[in-house]
Every structure is written in C-alpha cells, then in structure tokens.
Amino acid sequence: MSDCLFCKIAAGEIPSNKVYEDEQVYVFHDIDPQAPTHFLVIPKAHIVSCGAITAENSAVVAHCFEVISKVTKDLGLTDFRVVSNCGASAGQSVFHLHFHVLAGRDMTWPPG
Ligand code: AMP
Ligand code: ZN
C-alpha cells in the first residue's frame, strides 16, 4: 500500500532499527519502546489488522509466529508478551498488521 508507514519501513524507504528480515516478514525495534526489549513483527504484505486475516493470507501470520519464536530464542528471551492491537479503540495507531514483542520487565494483567 503506497501510503502506509510500515509498508515503507518494510521496503526500506523509511529507516528503522532492523532485528530480522526474510522474504515475508520484517522485524524492527519500536521507536517508542514500552519495555526494555520492544520490537515489532510485520508481514511485508499489507494486511490492515488481525481483523483482516483470512484463509488466503493467514500463512504469513503463522510465519510471523515462527519468526517470533526464532528471534526471541536468538535474543535469549524466555519470557515475553506478544500483543496485536486491532482497531483505534483497542490502541491501534498504525493500520498495517503488527505484533508487538515486549520483554525485560514484569508484565501486568489485564493490560490497560
Ligand atoms: P499500535 O499503536 O499498536 O498500532 O503500534 C504501532 C507502534 O508503532 C507503536 O508502538 C509506535 O511506537 C510504533 N512506531 C510508529 N512509528 C514507528 C517508526 N517509524 N519506527 C518504529 N516504530 C514505530
Ligand atoms: Zn502497509
């Protein structure tokens, strides 16, 4: 999608602090970290949110979780939280599917 921040980051058109990349997925540090470790996992394909996942595009979502498992292992993280905000009132501010991975501090439940 031409006017999407995360599409531009995945394409290298806007700089980011990259953690991992493959053909399908891009991983980078959040610009406003909410934990000592806070990175975002995004599909390179534009999907708006969890609410737009279908049988046709869900394979990349499974791949995102394989990447989360690999990257957290590589970083030595055993305890972490994965969050995806879907919709503005749930806290979504960038409308390109992303999974927050947060670690390095105690997490509270329920989230605010
Ligand atoms: P959400 O509010 O769940 O849609 O998450 C969007 C996340 O993107 C927020 O945590 C922002 O801090 C983060 N963010 C926004 N712009 C950038 C950027 N240019 N580079 C890295 N992270 C960003
Ligand atoms: Zn996008």
PDB file of C-alpha atoms and ligand atoms in Angstrom:
ATOM      1  CA  MET A   1       0.000   0.000   0.000  1.00  0.00           C
ATOM      2  CA  SER A   2       1.605   3.266  -1.130  1.00  0.00           C
ATOM      3  CA  ASP A   3       0.766   5.478   1.840  1.00  0.00           C
ATOM      4  CA  CYS A   4       1.441   3.059   4.687  1.00  0.00           C
ATOM      5  CA  LEU A   5       4.258   3.728   7.183  1.00  0.00           C
ATOM      6  CA  PHE A   6       5.011   0.056   7.812  1.00  0.00           C
ATOM      7  CA  CYS A   7       4.928  -0.850   4.097  1.00  0.00           C
ATOM      8  CA  LYS A   8       7.556   1.875   3.621  1.00  0.00           C
ATOM      9  CA  ILE A   9       9.644   0.592   6.538  1.00  0.00           C
ATOM     10  CA  ALA A  10       9.472  -2.987   5.204  1.00  0.00           C
ATOM     11  CA  ALA A  11      10.555  -1.720   1.778  1.00  0.00           C
ATOM     12  CA  GLY A  12      13.499   0.188   3.268  1.00  0.00           C
ATOM     13  CA  GLU A  13      12.049   3.541   2.168  1.00  0.00           C
ATOM     14  CA  ILE A  14      11.886   4.778   5.778  1.00  0.00           C
ATOM     15  CA  PRO A  15      14.784   3.900   8.110  1.00  0.00           C
ATOM     16  CA  SER A  16      14.286   1.528  11.014  1.00  0.00           C
ATOM     17  CA  ASN A  17      16.387  -0.377  13.512  1.00  0.00           C
ATOM     18  CA  LYS A  18      16.139  -3.845  11.931  1.00  0.00           C
ATOM     19  CA  VAL A  19      16.226  -7.010  14.025  1.00  0.00           C
ATOM     20  CA  TYR A  20      15.436  -9.620  11.364  1.00  0.00           C
ATOM     21  CA  GLU A  21      14.186  -9.853   7.788  1.00  0.00           C
ATOM     22  CA  ASP A  22      13.227 -12.580   5.346  1.00  0.00           C
ATOM     23  CA  GLU A  23      11.120 -12.734   2.188  1.00  0.00           C
ATOM     24  CA  GLN A  24       7.822 -12.480   4.030  1.00  0.00           C
ATOM     25  CA  VAL A  25       8.486 -10.727   7.309  1.00  0.00           C
ATOM     26  CA  TYR A  26      10.293  -7.653   8.671  1.00  0.00           C
ATOM     27  CA  VAL A  27      11.208  -7.147  12.337  1.00  0.00           C
ATOM     28  CA  PHE A  28      12.385  -3.844  13.848  1.00  0.00           C
ATOM     29  CA  HIS A  29      12.659  -2.071  17.185  1.00  0.00           C
ATOM     30  CA  ASP A  30       9.706   0.069  18.225  1.00  0.00           C
ATOM     31  CA  ILE A  31      10.563   3.788  18.099  1.00  0.00           C
ATOM     32  CA  ASP A  32       8.826   4.338  21.473  1.00  0.00           C
ATOM     33  CA  PRO A  33       9.677   1.220  23.499  1.00  0.00           C
ATOM     34  CA  GLN A  34       7.310   0.223  26.286  1.00  0.00           C
ATOM     35  CA  ALA A  35       9.703  -2.348  27.782  1.00  0.00           C
ATOM     36  CA  PRO A  36      13.497  -2.856  27.813  1.00  0.00           C
ATOM     37  CA  THR A  37      13.001  -5.022  24.701  1.00  0.00           C
ATOM     38  CA  HIS A  38      10.190  -3.965  22.363  1.00  0.00           C
ATOM     39  CA  PHE A  39      10.197  -4.910  18.711  1.00  0.00           C
ATOM     40  CA  LEU A  40       7.534  -5.203  16.029  1.00  0.00           C
ATOM     41  CA  VAL A  41       6.985  -8.138  13.678  1.00  0.00           C
ATOM     42  CA  ILE A  42       5.189  -7.251  10.444  1.00  0.00           C
ATOM     43  CA  PRO A  43       4.281  -9.118   7.281  1.00  0.00           C
ATOM     44  CA  LYS A  44       5.741  -7.376   4.223  1.00  0.00           C
ATOM     45  CA  ALA A  45       2.344  -7.758   2.570  1.00  0.00           C
ATOM     46  CA  HIS A  46      -0.129  -5.089   3.610  1.00  0.00           C
ATOM     47  CA  ILE A  47      -2.786  -6.525   5.934  1.00  0.00           C
ATOM     48  CA  VAL A  48      -4.722  -3.913   7.928  1.00  0.00           C
ATOM     49  CA  SER A  49      -5.050  -5.746  11.246  1.00  0.00           C
ATOM     50  CA  CYS A  50      -5.935  -9.067  12.883  1.00  0.00           C
ATOM     51  CA  GLY A  51      -9.472  -8.337  11.736  1.00  0.00           C
ATOM     52  CA  ALA A  52      -8.384  -8.670   8.099  1.00  0.00           C
ATOM     53  CA  ILE A  53      -6.765 -12.116   8.389  1.00  0.00           C
ATOM     54  CA  THR A  54      -8.381 -14.656   6.055  1.00  0.00           C
ATOM     55  CA  ALA A  55      -7.745 -18.195   4.830  1.00  0.00           C
ATOM     56  CA  GLU A  56      -5.980 -16.588   1.832  1.00  0.00           C
ATOM     57  CA  ASN A  57      -3.445 -14.511   3.796  1.00  0.00           C
ATOM     58  CA  SER A  58      -3.052 -16.369   7.097  1.00  0.00           C
ATOM     59  CA  ALA A  59       0.076 -18.327   6.132  1.00  0.00           C
ATOM     60  CA  VAL A  60       2.187 -15.220   6.709  1.00  0.00           C
ATOM     61  CA  VAL A  61       0.664 -14.854  10.166  1.00  0.00           C
ATOM     62  CA  ALA A  62       1.838 -18.346  11.067  1.00  0.00           C
ATOM     63  CA  HIS A  63       5.237 -17.350   9.731  1.00  0.00           C
ATOM     64  CA  CYS A  64       5.239 -14.228  11.935  1.00  0.00           C
ATOM     65  CA  PHE A  65       4.889 -16.501  14.957  1.00  0.00           C
ATOM     66  CA  GLU A  66       7.685 -18.803  13.755  1.00  0.00           C
ATOM     67  CA  VAL A  67       9.841 -15.668  13.498  1.00  0.00           C
ATOM     68  CA  ILE A  68       8.802 -14.524  16.976  1.00  0.00           C
ATOM     69  CA  SER A  69       9.880 -17.903  18.343  1.00  0.00           C
ATOM     70  CA  LYS A  70      13.201 -17.792  16.499  1.00  0.00           C
ATOM     71  CA  VAL A  71      14.088 -14.153  17.254  1.00  0.00           C
ATOM     72  CA  THR A  72      13.225 -14.395  20.954  1.00  0.00           C
ATOM     73  CA  LYS A  73      15.386 -17.536  21.210  1.00  0.00           C
ATOM     74  CA  ASP A  74      18.222 -15.788  19.391  1.00  0.00           C
ATOM     75  CA  LEU A  75      17.957 -12.887  21.874  1.00  0.00           C
ATOM     76  CA  GLY A  76      17.863 -15.275  24.840  1.00  0.00           C
ATOM     77  CA  LEU A  77      14.342 -14.220  25.824  1.00  0.00           C
ATOM     78  CA  THR A  78      12.308 -16.869  27.614  1.00  0.00           C
ATOM     79  CA  ASP A  79       9.544 -14.620  28.984  1.00  0.00           C
ATOM     80  CA  PHE A  80       7.871 -12.137  26.683  1.00  0.00           C
ATOM     81  CA  ARG A  81       4.475 -10.798  25.677  1.00  0.00           C
ATOM     82  CA  VAL A  82       3.020 -10.688  22.148  1.00  0.00           C
ATOM     83  CA  VAL A  83       0.340  -8.046  21.530  1.00  0.00           C
ATOM     84  CA  SER A  84      -1.617  -7.001  18.469  1.00  0.00           C
ATOM     85  CA  ASN A  85      -3.987  -4.051  18.804  1.00  0.00           C
ATOM     86  CA  CYS A  86      -6.912  -4.249  16.379  1.00  0.00           C
ATOM     87  CA  GLY A  87      -8.812  -1.010  15.847  1.00  0.00           C
ATOM     88  CA  ALA A  88      -8.285   2.503  17.206  1.00  0.00           C
ATOM     89  CA  SER A  89     -10.141   1.973  20.471  1.00  0.00           C
ATOM     90  CA  ALA A  90      -8.004  -1.110  21.129  1.00  0.00           C
ATOM     91  CA  GLY A  91      -4.908   1.063  20.732  1.00  0.00           C
ATOM     92  CA  GLN A  92      -4.009   0.512  17.079  1.00  0.00           C
ATOM     93  CA  SER A  93      -2.302   3.580  15.619  1.00  0.00           C
ATOM     94  CA  VAL A  94      -0.648   2.068  12.527  1.00  0.00           C
ATOM     95  CA  PHE A  95      -3.068   0.241  10.279  1.00  0.00           C
ATOM     96  CA  HIS A  96      -0.691  -2.426   9.000  1.00  0.00           C
ATOM     97  CA  LEU A  97      -0.778  -5.703  10.939  1.00  0.00           C
ATOM     98  CA  HIS A  98       1.975  -5.916  13.524  1.00  0.00           C
ATOM     99  CA  PHE A  99       2.816  -7.980  16.556  1.00  0.00           C
ATOM    100  CA  HIS A 100       4.471  -6.164  19.437  1.00  0.00           C
ATOM    101  CA  VAL A 101       7.000  -8.325  21.287  1.00  0.00           C
ATOM    102  CA  LEU A 102       7.759  -6.956  24.756  1.00  0.00           C
ATOM    103  CA  ALA A 103      10.235  -8.326  27.274  1.00  0.00           C
ATOM    104  CA  GLY A 104      12.632  -7.414  30.033  1.00  0.00           C
ATOM    105  CA  ARG A 105      10.214  -6.331  32.743  1.00  0.00           C
ATOM    106  CA  ASP A 106       7.325  -7.788  34.712  1.00  0.00           C
ATOM    107  CA  MET A 107       4.039  -7.519  32.807  1.00  0.00           C
ATOM    108  CA  THR A 108       0.704  -6.772  34.426  1.00  0.00           C
ATOM    109  CA  TRP A 109      -2.646  -8.364  33.624  1.00  0.00           C
ATOM    110  CA  PRO A 110      -5.145  -7.279  32.428  1.00  0.00           C
ATOM    111  CA  PRO A 111      -3.470  -4.817  30.057  1.00  0.00           C
ATOM    112  CA  GLY A 112      -4.842  -1.266  30.269  1.00  0.00           C
TER     113      GLY A 112
HETATM  114  P1  AMP B   1      -0.022   0.304  17.545  1.00  0.00           P
HETATM  115  O1  AMP B   1      -0.267   1.559  18.323  1.00  0.00           O
HETATM  116  O2  AMP B   1      -0.417  -0.965  18.249  1.00  0.00           O
HETATM  117  O3  AMP B   1      -0.642   0.412  16.160  1.00  0.00           O
HETATM  118  O4  AMP B   1       1.534   0.184  17.375  1.00  0.00           O
HETATM  119  C1  AMP B   1       2.257   0.994  16.498  1.00  0.00           C
HETATM  120  C2  AMP B   1       3.639   1.066  17.037  1.00  0.00           C
HETATM  121  O5  AMP B   1       4.466   1.570  16.028  1.00  0.00           O
HETATM  122  C3  AMP B   1       3.801   1.994  18.244  1.00  0.00           C
HETATM  123  O6  AMP B   1       4.278   1.248  19.354  1.00  0.00           O
HETATM  124  C4  AMP B   1       4.797   3.039  17.762  1.00  0.00           C
HETATM  125  O7  AMP B   1       5.705   3.446  18.761  1.00  0.00           O
HETATM  126  C5  AMP B   1       5.482   2.317  16.636  1.00  0.00           C
HETATM  127  N1  AMP B   1       6.054   3.172  15.599  1.00  0.00           N
HETATM  128  C6  AMP B   1       5.471   4.230  14.993  1.00  0.00           C
HETATM  129  N2  AMP B   1       6.281   4.738  14.067  1.00  0.00           N
HETATM  130  C7  AMP B   1       7.413   3.995  14.085  1.00  0.00           C
HETATM  131  C8  AMP B   1       8.641   4.023  13.372  1.00  0.00           C
HETATM  132  N3  AMP B   1       8.889   4.943  12.413  1.00  0.00           N
HETATM  133  N4  AMP B   1       9.593   3.104  13.666  1.00  0.00           N
HETATM  134  C9  AMP B   1       9.366   2.192  14.627  1.00  0.00           C
HETATM  135  N5  AMP B   1       8.226   2.088  15.330  1.00  0.00           N
HETATM  136  C10 AMP B   1       7.259   2.981  15.072  1.00  0.00           C
HETATM  137 ZN    ZN B   2       1.167  -1.433   4.930  1.00  0.00          ZN
END
